[in-house]
CSV table of C-alpha atoms and ligand atoms in Angstrom, one decimal:
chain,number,residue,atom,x,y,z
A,1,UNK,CA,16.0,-0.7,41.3
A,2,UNK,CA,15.6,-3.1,38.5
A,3,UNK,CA,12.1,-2.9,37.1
A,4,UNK,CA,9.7,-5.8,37.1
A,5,UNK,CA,8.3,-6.9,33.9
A,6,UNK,CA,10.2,-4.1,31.7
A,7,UNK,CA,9.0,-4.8,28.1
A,8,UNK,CA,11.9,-6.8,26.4
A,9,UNK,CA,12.7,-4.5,23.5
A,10,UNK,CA,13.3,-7.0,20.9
A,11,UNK,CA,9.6,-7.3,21.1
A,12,UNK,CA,6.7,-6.2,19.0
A,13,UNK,CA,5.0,-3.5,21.4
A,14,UNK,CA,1.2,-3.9,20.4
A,15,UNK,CA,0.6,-0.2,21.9
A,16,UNK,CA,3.0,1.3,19.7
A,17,UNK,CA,1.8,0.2,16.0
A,18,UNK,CA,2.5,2.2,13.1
A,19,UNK,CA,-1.2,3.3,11.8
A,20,UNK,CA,-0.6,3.1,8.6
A,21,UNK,CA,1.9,0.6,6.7
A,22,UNK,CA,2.4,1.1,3.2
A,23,UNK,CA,4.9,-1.6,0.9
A,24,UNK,CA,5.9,-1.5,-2.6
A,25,UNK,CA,5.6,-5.0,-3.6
A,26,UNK,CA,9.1,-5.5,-5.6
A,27,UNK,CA,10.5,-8.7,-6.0
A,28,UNK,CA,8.3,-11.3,-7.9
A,29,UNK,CA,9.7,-11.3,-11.1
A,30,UNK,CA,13.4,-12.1,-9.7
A,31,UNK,CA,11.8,-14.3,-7.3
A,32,UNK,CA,10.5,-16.6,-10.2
A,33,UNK,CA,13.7,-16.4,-12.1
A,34,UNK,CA,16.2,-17.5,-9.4
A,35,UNK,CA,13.9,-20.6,-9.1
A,36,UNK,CA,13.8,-21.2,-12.9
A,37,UNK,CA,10.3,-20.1,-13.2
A,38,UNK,CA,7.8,-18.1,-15.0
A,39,UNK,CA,7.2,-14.4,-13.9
A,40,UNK,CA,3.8,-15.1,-13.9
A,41,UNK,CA,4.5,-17.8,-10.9
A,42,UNK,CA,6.5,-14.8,-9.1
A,43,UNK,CA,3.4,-12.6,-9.3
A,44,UNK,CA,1.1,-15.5,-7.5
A,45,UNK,CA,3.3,-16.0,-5.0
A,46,UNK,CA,3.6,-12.3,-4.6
A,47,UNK,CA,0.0,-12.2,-4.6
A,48,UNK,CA,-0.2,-14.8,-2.0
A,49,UNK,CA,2.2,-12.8,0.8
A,50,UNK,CA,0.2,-9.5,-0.1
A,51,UNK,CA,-3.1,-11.6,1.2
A,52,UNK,CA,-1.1,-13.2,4.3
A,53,UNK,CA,0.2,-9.8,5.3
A,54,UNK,CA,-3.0,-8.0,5.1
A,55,UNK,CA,-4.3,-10.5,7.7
A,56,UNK,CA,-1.1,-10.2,9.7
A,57,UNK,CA,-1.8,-6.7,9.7
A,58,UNK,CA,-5.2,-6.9,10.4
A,59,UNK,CA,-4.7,-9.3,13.2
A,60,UNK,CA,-1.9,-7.0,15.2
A,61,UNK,CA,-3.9,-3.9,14.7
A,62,UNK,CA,-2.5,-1.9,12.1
A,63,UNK,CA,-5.4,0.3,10.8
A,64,UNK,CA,-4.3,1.4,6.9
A,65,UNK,CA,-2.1,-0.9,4.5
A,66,UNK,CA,-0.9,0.5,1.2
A,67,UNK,CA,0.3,-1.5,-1.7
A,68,UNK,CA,1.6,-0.8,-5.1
A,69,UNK,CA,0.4,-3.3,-6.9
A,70,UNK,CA,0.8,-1.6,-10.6
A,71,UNK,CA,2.4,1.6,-11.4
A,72,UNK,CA,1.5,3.6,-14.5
A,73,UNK,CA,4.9,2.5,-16.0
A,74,UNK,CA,4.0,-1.2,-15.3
A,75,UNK,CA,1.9,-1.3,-18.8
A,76,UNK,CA,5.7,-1.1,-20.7
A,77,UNK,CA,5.6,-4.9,-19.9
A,78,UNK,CA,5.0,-7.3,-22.4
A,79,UNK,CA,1.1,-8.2,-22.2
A,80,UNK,CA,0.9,-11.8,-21.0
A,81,UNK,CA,2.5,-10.4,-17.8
A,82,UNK,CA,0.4,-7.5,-17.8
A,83,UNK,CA,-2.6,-9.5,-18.5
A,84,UNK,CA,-1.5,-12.4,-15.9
A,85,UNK,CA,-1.0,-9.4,-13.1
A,86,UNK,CA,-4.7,-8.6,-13.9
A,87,UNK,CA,-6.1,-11.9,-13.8
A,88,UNK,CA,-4.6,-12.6,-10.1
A,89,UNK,CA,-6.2,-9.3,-9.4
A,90,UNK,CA,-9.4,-10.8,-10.6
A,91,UNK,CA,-9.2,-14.1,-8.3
A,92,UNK,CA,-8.1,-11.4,-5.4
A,93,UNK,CA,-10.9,-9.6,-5.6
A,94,UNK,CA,-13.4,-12.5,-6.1
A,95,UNK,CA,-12.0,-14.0,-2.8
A,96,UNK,CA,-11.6,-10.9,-0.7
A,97,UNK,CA,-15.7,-10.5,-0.8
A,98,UNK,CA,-16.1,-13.2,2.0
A,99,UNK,CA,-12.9,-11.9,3.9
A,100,UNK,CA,-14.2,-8.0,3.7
A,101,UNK,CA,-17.8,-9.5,5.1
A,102,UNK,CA,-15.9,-11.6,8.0
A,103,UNK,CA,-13.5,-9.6,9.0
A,104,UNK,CA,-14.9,-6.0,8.3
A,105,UNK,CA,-12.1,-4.6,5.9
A,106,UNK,CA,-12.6,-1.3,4.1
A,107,UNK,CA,-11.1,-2.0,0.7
A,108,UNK,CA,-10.1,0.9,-1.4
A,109,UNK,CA,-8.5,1.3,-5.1
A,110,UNK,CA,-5.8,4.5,-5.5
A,111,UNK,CA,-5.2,5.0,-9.0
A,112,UNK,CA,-6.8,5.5,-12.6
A,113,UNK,CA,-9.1,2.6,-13.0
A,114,UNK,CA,-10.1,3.8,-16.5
A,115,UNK,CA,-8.1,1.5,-18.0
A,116,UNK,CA,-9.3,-1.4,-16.3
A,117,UNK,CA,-11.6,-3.9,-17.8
A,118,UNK,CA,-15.5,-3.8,-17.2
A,119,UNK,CA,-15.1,-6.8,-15.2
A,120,UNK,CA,-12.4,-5.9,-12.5
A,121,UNK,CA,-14.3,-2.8,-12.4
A,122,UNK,CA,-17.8,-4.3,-11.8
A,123,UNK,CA,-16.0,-6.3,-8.8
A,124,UNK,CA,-14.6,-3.4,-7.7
A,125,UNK,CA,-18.2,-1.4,-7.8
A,126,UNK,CA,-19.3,-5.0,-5.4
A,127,UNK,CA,-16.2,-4.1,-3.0
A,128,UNK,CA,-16.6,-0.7,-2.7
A,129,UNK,CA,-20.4,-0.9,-1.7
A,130,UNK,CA,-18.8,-4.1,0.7
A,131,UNK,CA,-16.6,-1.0,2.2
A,132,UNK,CA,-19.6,1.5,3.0
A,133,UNK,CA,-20.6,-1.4,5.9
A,134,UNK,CA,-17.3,-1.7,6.9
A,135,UNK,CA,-15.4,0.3,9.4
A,136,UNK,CA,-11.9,-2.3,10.2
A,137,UNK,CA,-8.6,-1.9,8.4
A,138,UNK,CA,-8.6,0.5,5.4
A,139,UNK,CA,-6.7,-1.8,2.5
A,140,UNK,CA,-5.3,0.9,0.0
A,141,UNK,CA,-4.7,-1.0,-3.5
A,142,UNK,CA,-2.7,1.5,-5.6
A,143,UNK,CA,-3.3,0.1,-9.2
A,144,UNK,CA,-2.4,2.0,-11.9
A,145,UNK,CA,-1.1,4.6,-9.9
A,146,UNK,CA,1.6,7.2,-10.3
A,147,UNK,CA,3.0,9.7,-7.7
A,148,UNK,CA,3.0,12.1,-10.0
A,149,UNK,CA,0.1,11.6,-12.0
A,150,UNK,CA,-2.4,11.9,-8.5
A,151,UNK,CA,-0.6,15.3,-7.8
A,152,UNK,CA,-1.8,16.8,-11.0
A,153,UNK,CA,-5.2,15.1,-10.6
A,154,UNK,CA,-5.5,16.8,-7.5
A,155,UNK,CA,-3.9,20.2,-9.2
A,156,UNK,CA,-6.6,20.0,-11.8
A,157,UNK,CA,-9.6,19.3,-9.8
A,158,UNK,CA,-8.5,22.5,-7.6
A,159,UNK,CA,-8.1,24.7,-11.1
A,160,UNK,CA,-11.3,23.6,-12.0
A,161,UNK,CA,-13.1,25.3,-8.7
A,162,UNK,CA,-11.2,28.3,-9.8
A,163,UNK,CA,-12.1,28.5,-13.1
A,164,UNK,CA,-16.0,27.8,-12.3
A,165,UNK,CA,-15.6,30.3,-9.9
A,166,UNK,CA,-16.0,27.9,-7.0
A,167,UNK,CA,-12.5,28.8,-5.3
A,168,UNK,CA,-9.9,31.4,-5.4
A,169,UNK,CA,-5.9,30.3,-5.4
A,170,UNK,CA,-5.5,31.4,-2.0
A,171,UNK,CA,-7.9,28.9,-0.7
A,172,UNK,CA,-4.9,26.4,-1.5
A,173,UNK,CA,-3.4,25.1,1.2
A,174,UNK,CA,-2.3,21.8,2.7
A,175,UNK,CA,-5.7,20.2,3.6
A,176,UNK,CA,-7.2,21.6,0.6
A,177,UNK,CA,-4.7,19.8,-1.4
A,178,UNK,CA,-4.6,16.8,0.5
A,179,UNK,CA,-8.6,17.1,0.1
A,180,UNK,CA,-8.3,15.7,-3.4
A,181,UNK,CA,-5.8,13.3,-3.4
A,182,UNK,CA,-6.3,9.4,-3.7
A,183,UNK,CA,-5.4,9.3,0.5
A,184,UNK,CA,-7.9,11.9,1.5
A,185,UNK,CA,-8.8,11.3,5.3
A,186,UNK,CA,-6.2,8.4,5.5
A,187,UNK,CA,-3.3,9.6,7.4
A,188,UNK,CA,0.0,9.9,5.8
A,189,UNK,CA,2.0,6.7,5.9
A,190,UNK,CA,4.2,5.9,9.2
A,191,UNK,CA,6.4,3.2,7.9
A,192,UNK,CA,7.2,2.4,3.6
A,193,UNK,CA,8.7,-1.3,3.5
A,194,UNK,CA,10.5,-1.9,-0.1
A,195,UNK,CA,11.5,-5.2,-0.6
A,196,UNK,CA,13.3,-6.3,-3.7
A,197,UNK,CA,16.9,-4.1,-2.9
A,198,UNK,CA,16.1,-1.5,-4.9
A,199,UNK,CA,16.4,1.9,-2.6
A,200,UNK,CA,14.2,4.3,-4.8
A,201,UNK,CA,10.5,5.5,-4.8
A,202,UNK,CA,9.4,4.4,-8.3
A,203,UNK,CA,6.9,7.5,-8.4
A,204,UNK,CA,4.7,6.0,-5.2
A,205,UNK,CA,2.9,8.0,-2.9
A,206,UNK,CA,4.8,11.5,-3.4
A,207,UNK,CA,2.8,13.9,-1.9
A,208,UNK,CA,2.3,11.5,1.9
A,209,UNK,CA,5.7,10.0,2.3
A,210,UNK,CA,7.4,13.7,3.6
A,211,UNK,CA,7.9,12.7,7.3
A,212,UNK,CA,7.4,8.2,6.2
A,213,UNK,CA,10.0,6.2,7.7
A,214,UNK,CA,11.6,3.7,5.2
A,215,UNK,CA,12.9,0.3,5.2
A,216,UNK,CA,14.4,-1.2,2.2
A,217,UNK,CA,15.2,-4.7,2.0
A,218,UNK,CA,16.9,-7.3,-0.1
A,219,UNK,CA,14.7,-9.5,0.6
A,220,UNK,CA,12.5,-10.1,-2.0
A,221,UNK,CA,8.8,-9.9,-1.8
A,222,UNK,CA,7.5,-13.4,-1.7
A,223,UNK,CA,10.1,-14.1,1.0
A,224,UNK,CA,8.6,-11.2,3.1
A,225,UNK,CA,7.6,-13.6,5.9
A,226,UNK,CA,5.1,-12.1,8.8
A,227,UNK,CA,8.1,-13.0,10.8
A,228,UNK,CA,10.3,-10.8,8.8
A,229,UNK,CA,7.6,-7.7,8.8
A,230,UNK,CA,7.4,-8.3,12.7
A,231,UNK,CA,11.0,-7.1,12.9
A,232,UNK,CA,10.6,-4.7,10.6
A,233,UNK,CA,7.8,-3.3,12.8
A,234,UNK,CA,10.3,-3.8,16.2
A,235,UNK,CA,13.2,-1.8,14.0
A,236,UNK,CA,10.2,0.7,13.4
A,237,UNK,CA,9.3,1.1,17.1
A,238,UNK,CA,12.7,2.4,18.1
A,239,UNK,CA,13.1,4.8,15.7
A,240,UNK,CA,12.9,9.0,17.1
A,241,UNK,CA,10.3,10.8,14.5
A,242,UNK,CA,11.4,14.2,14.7
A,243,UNK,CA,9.5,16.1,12.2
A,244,UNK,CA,12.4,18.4,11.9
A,245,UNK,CA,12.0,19.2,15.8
A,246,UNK,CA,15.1,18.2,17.8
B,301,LIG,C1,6.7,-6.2,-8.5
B,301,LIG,O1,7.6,-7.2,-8.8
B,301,LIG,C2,5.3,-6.4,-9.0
B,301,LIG,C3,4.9,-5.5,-10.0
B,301,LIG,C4,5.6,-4.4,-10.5
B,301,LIG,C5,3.6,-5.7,-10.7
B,301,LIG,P1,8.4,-7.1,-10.2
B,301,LIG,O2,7.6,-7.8,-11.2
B,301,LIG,O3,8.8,-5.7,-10.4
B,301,LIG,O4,9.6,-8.0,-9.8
B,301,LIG,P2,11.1,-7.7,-10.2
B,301,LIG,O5,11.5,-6.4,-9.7
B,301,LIG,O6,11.2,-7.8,-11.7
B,301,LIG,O7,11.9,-8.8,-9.5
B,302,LIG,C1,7.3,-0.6,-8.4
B,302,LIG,O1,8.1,-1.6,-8.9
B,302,LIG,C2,5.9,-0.8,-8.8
B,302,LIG,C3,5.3,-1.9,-8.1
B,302,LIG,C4,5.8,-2.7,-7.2
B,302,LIG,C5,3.9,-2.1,-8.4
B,302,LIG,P1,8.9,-1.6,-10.3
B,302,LIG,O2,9.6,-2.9,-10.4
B,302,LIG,O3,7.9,-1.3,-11.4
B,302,LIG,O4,9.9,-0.4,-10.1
B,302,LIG,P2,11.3,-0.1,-10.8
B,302,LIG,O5,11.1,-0.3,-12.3
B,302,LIG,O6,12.3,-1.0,-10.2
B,302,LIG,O7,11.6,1.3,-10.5
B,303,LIG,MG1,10.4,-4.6,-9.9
């Protein structure tokens, strides 16, 4: 017998949400160009999907969003898009103060902030003591971030228990490791979205994207509509994780 009310499969299930969504936000620059504009005007409009997606996120229940916002290679661009990536960053965090407050987002920064300017980081000192109140959606900004660079952070800080005599190598394992990377006690991503055609990692998230499923999209990032990520989220929902079971 037919089933009543048998969930329509091209249908976002609400119960069956990836926990954590993480998106490398690839697109702006061509998005600007194909339109005859600045990249700078790419990067806004870039910067104004990431803030609709967070609250399409937010809204459907997704509990941790990661996005690479800037890479440790992104500094090989000339300044004034440098500068104009950080100055968006600026207004982001300025307006995020009231969202974090309203709707009780835990904002956190993955990445080496040395190089960041005393004012981005006193607004990111204001957020972070925003986040200890909090308890809603983790927002992971990785910013100046590299893959590769947050393993041998991690590496380091565990040689440096050794050498003070702290730990011995055989305390390494997994959790340990995981213990002292950028993502400790955030779960590893279910679902990376890539927007902008290219099909490659660009040194993100290294270490947590072992078992991640992937979607990579032409689709450029400004044109990643909530509608768009809403099928990506449907496509996600009938995939079979196997963890190398069978
Ligand atoms: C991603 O868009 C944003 C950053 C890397 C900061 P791009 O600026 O890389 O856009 P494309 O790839 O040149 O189109
Ligand atoms: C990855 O995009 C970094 C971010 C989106 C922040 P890139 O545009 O820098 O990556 P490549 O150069 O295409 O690998
Ligand atoms: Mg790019």
């Amino acid at each position: 017998m037919k089933k009543l009310f048998k969930r329509d499969k091209s249908e976002l299930d609400l119960n069956n949400l990836p926990q954590h969504v993480a998106i490398i936000m690839d697109g702006n620059g061509r998005w600007a160009q194909k339109r005859g504009l600045m990249r700078s005007a790419g990067h806004l409009q870039g910067s104004n999907r990431f803030r609709s997606a967070a609250k399409y996120f937010q809204r459907i229940g997704i509990k941790y969003f990661t996005v690479y916002a800037f890479s440790t290679d992104n500094w090989k661009r000339p300044k004034e898009e440098v500068d104009g990536i950080f100055e968006l960053l600026e207004k982001y965090l300025y307006e995020s103060i009231d969202d974090m407050k309203s709707d009780n987002i835990v904002l956190n920064f993955w990445g080496d902030l040395s190089r960041l300017s005393p004012k981005l980081l006193k607004l990111i000192g204001e957020t972070d003591e925003l986040s200890l109140k909090n308890d809603g959606m983790h927002v992971n900004v990785c910013l100046n971030y590299g893959g590769r660079a947050e393993i041998l952070r991690a590496a380091k800080s565990f040689a440096a228990d050794c050498r003070e005599g702290k730990l011995t190598p055989d305390a390494l394992t997994e959790e340990e490791f995981e213990s002292r990377l950028y993502s400790a006690n955030t779960p590893p991503p279910d679902l990376l979205i890539r927007p902008g055609g290219e099909t490659r990692i660009s040194n993100f998230l290294l270490w947590q994207l072992a078992y991640t499923e992937m979607v990579f999209t032409d689709v450029l990032w400004p044109d990643l509509t909530d509608d768009k990520l809403e099928k990506i989220l449907i496509d996600y929902q009938h995939r079979n994780r196997r963890y190398g079971g069978i």
